[in-house]
XYZ file of C-alpha atoms in Angstrom:
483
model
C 0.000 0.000 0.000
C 1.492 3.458 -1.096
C 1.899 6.090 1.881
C 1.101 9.728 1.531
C 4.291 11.443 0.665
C 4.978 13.251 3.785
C 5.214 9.591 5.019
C 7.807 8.025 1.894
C 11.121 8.237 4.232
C 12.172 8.170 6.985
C 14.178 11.057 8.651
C 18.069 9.922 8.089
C 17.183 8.773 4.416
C 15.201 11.761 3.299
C 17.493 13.904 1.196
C 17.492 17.817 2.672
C 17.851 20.922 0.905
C 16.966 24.671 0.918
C 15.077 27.086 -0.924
C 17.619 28.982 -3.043
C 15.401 31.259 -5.351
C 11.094 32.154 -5.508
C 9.259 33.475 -8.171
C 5.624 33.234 -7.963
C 4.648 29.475 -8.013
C 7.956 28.137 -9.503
C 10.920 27.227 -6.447
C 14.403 26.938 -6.775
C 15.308 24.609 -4.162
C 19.733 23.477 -3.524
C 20.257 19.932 -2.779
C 23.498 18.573 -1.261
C 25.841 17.118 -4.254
C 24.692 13.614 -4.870
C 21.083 13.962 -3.653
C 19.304 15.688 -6.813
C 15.734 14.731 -7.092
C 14.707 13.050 -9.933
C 12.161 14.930 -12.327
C 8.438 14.420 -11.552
C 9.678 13.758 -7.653
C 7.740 15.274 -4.954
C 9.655 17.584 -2.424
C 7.958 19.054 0.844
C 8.874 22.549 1.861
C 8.628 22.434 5.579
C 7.354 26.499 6.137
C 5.266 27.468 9.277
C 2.863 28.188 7.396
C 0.524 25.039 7.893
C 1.421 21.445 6.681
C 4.374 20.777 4.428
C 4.031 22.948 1.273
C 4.073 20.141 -2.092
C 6.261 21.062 -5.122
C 7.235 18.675 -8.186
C 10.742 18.943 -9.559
C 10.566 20.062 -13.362
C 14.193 21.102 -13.917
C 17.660 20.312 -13.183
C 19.680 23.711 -13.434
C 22.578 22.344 -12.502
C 24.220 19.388 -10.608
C 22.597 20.843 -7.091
C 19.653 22.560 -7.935
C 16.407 22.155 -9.359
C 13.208 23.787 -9.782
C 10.254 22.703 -9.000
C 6.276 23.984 -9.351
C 4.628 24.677 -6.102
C 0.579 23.245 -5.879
C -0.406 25.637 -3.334
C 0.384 29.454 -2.282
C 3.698 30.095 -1.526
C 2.928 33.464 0.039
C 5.375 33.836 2.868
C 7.734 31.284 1.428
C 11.766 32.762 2.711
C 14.617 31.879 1.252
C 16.789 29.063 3.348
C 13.618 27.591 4.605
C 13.744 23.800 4.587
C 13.092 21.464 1.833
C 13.310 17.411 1.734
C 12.852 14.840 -1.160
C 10.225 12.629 -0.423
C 11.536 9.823 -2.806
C 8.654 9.627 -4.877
C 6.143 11.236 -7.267
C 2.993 13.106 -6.402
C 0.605 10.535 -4.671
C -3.342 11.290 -4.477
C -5.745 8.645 -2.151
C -7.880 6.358 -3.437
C -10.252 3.749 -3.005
C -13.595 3.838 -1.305
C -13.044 6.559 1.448
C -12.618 9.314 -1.585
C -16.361 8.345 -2.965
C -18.468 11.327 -1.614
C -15.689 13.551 -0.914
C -14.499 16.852 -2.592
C -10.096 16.608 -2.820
C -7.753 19.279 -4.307
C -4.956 18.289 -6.560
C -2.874 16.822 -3.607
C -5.707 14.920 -2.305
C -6.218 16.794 0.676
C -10.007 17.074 1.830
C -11.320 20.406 1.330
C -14.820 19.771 1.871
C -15.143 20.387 5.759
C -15.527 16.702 6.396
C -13.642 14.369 8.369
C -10.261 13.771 7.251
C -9.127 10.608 5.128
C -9.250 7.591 7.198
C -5.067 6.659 8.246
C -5.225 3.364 6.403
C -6.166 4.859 3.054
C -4.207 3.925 -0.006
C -2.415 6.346 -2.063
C -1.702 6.079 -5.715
C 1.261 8.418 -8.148
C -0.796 10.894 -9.999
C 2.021 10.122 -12.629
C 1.060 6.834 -14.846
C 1.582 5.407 -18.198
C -0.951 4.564 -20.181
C -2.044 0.660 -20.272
C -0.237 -1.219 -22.710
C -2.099 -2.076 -26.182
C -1.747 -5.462 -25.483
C -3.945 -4.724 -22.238
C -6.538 -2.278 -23.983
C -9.961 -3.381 -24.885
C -12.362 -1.956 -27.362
C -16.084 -1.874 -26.627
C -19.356 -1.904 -28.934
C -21.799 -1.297 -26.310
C -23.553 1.737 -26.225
C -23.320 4.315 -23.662
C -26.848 6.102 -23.581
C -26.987 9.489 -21.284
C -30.932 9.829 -21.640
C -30.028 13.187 -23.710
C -31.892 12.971 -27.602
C -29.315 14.917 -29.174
C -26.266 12.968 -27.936
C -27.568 9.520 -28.317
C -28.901 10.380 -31.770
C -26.203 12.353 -33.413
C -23.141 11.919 -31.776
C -23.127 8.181 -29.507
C -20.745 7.369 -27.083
C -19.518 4.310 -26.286
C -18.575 2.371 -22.444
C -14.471 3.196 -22.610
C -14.803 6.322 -25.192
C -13.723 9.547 -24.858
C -16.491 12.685 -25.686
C -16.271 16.131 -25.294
C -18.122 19.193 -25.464
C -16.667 22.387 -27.484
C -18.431 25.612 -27.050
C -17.169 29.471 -25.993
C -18.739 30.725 -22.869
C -22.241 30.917 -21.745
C -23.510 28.629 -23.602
C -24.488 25.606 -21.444
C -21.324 23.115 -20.723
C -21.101 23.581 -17.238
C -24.738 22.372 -17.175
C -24.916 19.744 -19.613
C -22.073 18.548 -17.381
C -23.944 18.359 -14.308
C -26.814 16.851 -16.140
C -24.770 14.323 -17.789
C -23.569 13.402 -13.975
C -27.259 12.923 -12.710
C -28.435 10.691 -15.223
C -25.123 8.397 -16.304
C -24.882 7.695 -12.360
C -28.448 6.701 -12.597
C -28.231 4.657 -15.470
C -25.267 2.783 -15.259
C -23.727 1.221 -12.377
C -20.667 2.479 -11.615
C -18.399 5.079 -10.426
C -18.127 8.427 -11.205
C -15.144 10.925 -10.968
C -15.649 14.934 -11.423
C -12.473 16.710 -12.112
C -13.127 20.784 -11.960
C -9.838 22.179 -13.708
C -10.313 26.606 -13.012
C -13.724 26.424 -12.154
C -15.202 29.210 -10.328
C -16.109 28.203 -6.345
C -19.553 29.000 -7.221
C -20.049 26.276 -9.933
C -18.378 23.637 -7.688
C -20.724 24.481 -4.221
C -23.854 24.385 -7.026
C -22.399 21.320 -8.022
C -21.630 19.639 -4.713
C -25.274 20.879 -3.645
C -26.670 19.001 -6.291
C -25.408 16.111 -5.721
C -26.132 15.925 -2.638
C -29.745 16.217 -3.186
C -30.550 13.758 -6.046
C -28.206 11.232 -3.471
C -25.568 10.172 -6.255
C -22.696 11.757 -3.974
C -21.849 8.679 -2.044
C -20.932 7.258 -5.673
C -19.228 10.296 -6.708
C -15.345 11.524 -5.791
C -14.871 15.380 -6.982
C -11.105 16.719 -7.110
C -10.992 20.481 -7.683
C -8.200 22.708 -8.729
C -10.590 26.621 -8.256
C -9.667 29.296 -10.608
C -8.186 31.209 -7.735
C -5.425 28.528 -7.351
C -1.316 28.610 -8.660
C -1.162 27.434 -12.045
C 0.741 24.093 -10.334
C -2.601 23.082 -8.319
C -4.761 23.293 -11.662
C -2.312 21.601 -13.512
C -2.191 18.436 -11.828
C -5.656 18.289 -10.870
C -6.590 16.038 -13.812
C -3.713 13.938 -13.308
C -5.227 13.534 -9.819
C -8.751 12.567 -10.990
C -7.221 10.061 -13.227
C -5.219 8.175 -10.939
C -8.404 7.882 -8.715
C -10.604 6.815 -11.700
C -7.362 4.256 -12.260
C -7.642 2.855 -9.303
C -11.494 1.997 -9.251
C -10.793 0.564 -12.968
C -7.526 -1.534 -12.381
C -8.222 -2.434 -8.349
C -11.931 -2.705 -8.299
C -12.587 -3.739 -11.396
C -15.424 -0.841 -12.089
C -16.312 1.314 -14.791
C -16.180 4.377 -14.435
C -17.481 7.818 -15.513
C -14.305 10.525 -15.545
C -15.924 14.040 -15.995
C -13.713 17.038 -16.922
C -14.246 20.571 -16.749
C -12.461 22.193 -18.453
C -9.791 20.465 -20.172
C -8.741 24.264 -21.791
C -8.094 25.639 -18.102
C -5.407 22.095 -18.022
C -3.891 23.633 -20.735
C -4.160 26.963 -19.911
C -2.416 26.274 -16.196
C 0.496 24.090 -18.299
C 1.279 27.217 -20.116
C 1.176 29.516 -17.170
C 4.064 26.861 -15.798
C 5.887 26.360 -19.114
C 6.062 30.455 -18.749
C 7.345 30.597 -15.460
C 10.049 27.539 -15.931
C 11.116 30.279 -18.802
C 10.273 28.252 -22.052
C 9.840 29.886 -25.111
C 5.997 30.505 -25.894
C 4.803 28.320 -29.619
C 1.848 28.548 -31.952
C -0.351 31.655 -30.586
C 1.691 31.752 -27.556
C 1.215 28.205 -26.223
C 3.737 26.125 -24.211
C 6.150 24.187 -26.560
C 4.620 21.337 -24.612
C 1.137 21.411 -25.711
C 0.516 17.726 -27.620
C 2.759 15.870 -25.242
C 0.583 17.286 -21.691
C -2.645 16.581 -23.679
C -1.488 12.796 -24.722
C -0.141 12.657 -21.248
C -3.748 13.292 -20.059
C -5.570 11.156 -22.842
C -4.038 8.852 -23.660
C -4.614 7.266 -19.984
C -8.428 7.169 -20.446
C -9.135 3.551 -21.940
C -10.956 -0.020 -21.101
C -8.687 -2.833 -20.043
C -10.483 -6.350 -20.085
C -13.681 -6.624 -17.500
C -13.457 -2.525 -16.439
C -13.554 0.630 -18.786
C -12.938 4.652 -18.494
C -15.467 6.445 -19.979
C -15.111 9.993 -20.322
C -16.715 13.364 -20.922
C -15.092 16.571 -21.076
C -15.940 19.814 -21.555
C -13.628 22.946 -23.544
C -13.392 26.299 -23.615
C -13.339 27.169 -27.003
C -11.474 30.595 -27.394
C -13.416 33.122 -29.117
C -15.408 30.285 -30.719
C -12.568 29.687 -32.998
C -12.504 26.524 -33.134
C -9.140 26.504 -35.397
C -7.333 26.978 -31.906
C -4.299 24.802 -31.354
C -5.278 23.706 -28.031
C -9.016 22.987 -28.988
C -7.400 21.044 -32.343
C -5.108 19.009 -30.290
C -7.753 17.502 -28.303
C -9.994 17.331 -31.002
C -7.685 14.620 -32.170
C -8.162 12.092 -29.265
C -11.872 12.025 -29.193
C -14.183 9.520 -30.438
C -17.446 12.106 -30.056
C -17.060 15.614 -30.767
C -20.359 17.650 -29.425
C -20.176 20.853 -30.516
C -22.318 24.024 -28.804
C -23.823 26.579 -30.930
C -23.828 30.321 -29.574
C -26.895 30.970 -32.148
C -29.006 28.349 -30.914
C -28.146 29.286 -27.167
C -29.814 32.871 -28.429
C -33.143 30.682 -29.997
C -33.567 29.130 -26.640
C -32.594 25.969 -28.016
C -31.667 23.893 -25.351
C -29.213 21.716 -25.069
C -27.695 24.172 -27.856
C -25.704 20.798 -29.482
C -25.461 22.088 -33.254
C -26.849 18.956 -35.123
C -24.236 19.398 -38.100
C -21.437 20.133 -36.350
C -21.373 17.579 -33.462
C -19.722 14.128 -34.699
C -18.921 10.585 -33.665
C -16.999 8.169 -35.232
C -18.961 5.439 -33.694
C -21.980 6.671 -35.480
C -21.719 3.246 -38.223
C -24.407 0.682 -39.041
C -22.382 -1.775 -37.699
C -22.130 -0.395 -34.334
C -25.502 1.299 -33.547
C -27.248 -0.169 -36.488
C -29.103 0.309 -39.692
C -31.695 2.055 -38.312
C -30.443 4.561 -35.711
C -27.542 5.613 -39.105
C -30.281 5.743 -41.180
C -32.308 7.789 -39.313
C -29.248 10.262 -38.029
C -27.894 10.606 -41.561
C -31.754 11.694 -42.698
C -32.186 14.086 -39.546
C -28.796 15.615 -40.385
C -29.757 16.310 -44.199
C -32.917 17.586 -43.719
C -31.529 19.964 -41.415
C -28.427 20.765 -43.781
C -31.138 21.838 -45.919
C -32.730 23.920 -44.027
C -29.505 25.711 -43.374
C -28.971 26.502 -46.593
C -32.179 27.918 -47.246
C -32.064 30.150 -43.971
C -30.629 33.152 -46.663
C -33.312 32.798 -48.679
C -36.248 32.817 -46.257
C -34.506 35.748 -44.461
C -34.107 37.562 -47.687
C -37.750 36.924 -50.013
C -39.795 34.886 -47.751
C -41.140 31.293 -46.949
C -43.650 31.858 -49.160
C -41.200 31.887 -52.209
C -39.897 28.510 -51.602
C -41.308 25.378 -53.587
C -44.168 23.563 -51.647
C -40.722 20.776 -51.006
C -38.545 22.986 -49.626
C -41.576 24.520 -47.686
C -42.021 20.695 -46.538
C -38.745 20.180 -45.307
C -38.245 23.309 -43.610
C -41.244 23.130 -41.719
C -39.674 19.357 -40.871
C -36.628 20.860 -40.203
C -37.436 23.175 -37.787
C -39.758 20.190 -35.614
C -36.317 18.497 -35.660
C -34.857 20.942 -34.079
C -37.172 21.754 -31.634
C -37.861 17.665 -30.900
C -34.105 17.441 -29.861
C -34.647 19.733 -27.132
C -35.196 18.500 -24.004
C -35.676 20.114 -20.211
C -32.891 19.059 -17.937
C -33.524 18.233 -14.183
C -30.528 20.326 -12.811
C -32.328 23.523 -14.146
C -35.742 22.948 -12.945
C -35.241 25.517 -10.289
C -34.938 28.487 -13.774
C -37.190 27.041 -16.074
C -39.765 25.561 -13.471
C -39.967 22.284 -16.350
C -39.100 18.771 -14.848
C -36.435 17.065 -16.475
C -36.565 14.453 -19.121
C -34.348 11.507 -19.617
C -35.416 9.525 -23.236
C -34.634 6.187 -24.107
C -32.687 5.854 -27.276
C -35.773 3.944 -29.010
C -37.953 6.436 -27.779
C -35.665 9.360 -30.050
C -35.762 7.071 -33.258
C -39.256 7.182 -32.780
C -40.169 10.534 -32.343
C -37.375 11.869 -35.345
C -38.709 8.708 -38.079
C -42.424 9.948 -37.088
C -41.354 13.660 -37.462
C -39.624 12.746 -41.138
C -41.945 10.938 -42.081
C -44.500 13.407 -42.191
C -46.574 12.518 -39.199
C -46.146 15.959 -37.169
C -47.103 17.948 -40.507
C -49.633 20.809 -39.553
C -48.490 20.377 -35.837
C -47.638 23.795 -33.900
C -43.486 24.299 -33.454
C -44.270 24.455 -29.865
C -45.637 21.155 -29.356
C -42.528 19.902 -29.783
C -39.775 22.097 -28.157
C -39.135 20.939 -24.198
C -40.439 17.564 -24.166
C -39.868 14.098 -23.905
C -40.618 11.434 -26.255
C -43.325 11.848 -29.436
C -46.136 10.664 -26.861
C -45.663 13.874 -24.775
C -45.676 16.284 -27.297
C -49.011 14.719 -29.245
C -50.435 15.824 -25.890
C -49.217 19.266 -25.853
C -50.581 19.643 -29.259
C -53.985 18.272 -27.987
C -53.820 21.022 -25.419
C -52.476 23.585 -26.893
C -55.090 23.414 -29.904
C -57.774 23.404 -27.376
C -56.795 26.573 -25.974
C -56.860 27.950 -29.603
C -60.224 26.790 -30.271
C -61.121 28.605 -26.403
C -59.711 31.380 -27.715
């Protein structure tokens, strides 16, 4: 069993040195000759300040000093104060005494609980990946009750997804959603890693789950925006080595949620500017592909127990060209993509139905029907699209009675594949709505078919399944006969 790292060695092993040099978050600590740290080692900073202050070594200067990121404040922090190897990298605790429990990057509770029980096992934040010959692929769905997703752009148990959009418009929500109803649905363990996220947005978040009583199955590991760059950094690495541990030692699968991957890359470039690298592309850290792989290339099934993630990124003035936002395009098998102009319809969850992508959106994966029937709902809404100039420009009324057809279809797509969420009940006052994947085919085949023709747009935005809104149209044509 691994030992926290103020605990690695013992007093006459532990290899002592002194803090030579601070700027900001990044120490310069001197060893004695012969006791250098290795790079990725942790090193404790014994301050009087509180416990031991954590850094991890990132450069050798020379053959007695090296520098090393701090993961918490160093305010205070003098020159010749103490410093000791510990012998080992980072370590965060895992295991069941983390489930309901809200960590920071070093895995100490921060939650105003109890502290970690003595006995629990600690894990290196710093892992390779699993071997090919270890990983598994999967062909089982993995439904999250949300039309759009299962529809356009599937996941799959042991896939990676995430969710691109520029801010305000809905990630941090379809996040919290996506962690209701995936610990609902599928048995398992879920892991919440909050990279920069405003305190506010992780209380809400801890509130809720507290209420719909999925915490106990939940760990959450938070790095806040108001944290050194070090602490964000290595909060992901944290999450992972805790959603490692429930899929290599417990044999579970498990749901790894990330927000926001951009703020992991935005913290390594904060570092790579204060260990005095040279900036790249549009000022990023030379480093940029190799601390995404690092971080994705660890989420994947081994045989009997799967990672399954969902991530959500930034997406610099929606330009989605950015080199961070390509890089991680690149390791994703879903690609949901939010739309700022459907955020300003109302059209919620604003997932833009051409835009978002899966490659495990095949016939011989999800079948002939569900392809068949994404493939239609994506061209009739292509069409639509391209006749948006025209209708703004001459009118509806100039279009042939087809293209009148399949706009009118078109539009009762788009309003179908909105759904109320439960975590926003409390601002919309609408009870949320989880829909079975059958239930979507339905509804969509019905809707291109023709059998929603003559039906009122509203009838179909903020429902369910088709069921629900042949009700609303029921009512709502009452109350225009009553009126």
């Amino acid at each position: 069993m691994d030992e926290p790292p103020s605990a690695v060695l013992s007093a006459p092993e532990q290899r002592l040195g002194r803090i030579a040099a601070v700027h900001g978050s990044v120490l310069d600590i001197r060893f004695d000759a012969g006791a250098l740290p290795v790079i990725d080692e942790a090193v404790a900073v014994d301050w009087d300040r509180g416990p031991p202050l954590i850094a991890e070594v990132r450069q050798h200067l020379d053959q007695t000093t090296v520098r090393a990121v701090a993961l918490a404040e160093t305010a205070g922090l003098r020159r010749g104060t103490g410093a000791r190897a510990l012998g080992e990298r980072i370590t965060a605790p895992v295991g069941d005494a983390v489930l309901g429990r809200l960590l920071n990057a070093i895995g100490a509770s921060i939650d105003r609980g109890p502290d970690l029980p003595p006995d629990s096992e600690w894990r290196p934040i710093h892992a390779p990946a699993p071997p090919l010959d270890r990983q598994t692929g999967s062909r089982e769905l993995f439904h999250t009750g949300i039309k759009v997703i299962d529809l356009l752009a599937p996941l799959v148990i042991g896939g990676k997804a995430a969710m691109f959009g520029g801010a305000g418009v809905g990630k941090t929500v379809l996040i919290m959603e996506l962690i209701r109803t995936t610990v609902e649905r599928h048995a398992g363990i879920s892991v919440f890693a909050g990279i920069g996220e405003r305190s506010r947005e992780g209380h809400e978040l801890l509130l809720e789950l507290r209420q719909s009583g999925v915490i106990h199955r939940t760990a959450l590991i938070f790095g806040q925006m108001n944290e050194p760059p070090g602490a964000r950094w290595r909060t992901g690495l944290t999450a992972l080595a805790i959603a490692e541990h429930f899929r290599d030692s417990a044999h579970e699968n498990v749901l790894l949620l990330v927000d926001n991957v951009y703020r992991l890359v935005q913290a390594g470039g904060e570092v790579s500017g204060l260990l005095g690298r040279l900036p790249s592309r549009v000022g990023y850290q030379p480093t940029l592909a190799s601390e995404i792989a690092e971080f994705e290339e660890r989420i994947a099934s081994v045989a009997g127990a799967a990672i399954t993630s969902i991530q959500a990124v930034y997406v610099p003035a929606d330009d989605f060209t950015d080199p961070a936002v390509a890089e991680i395009f690149s390791h994703l098998d879903s690609s949901i993509v939010l739309s700022r102009n459907m955020a300003s319809e109302g059209m919620y969850p604003a997932i833009d139905p051409l835009a978002s992508t899966s490659s495990l959106l095949d016939p011989r994966l999800v079948g002939e029907t569900h392809y068949r029937t994404a493939q239609e709902v994506r061209k009739t809404i292509a069409h639509y699209r391209e006749l948006e100039e025209v209708i703004a420009l001459l009118g509806i009324e100039e279009l042939s009675v087809t293209d009148r057809t399949a706009v009118a279809r078109a539009r009762h797509l788009l309003r179908f594949l909105t759904q109320p969420f439960q975590v926003t009940v409390a601002f919309t006052g609408k009870e949320g709505r989880s829909v079975e994947l059958e239930a979507t085919l339905a509804g969509c085949r019905a809707i291109l078919d023709g059998e929603t023709d003559g039906w009122a747009e509203g009838s179909l935005y903020m429902v369910g399944g088709l069921d629900e809104a042949r009700r609303k149209e029921v009512t709502l044509a009452r109350a225009e006969k009553a009126s």
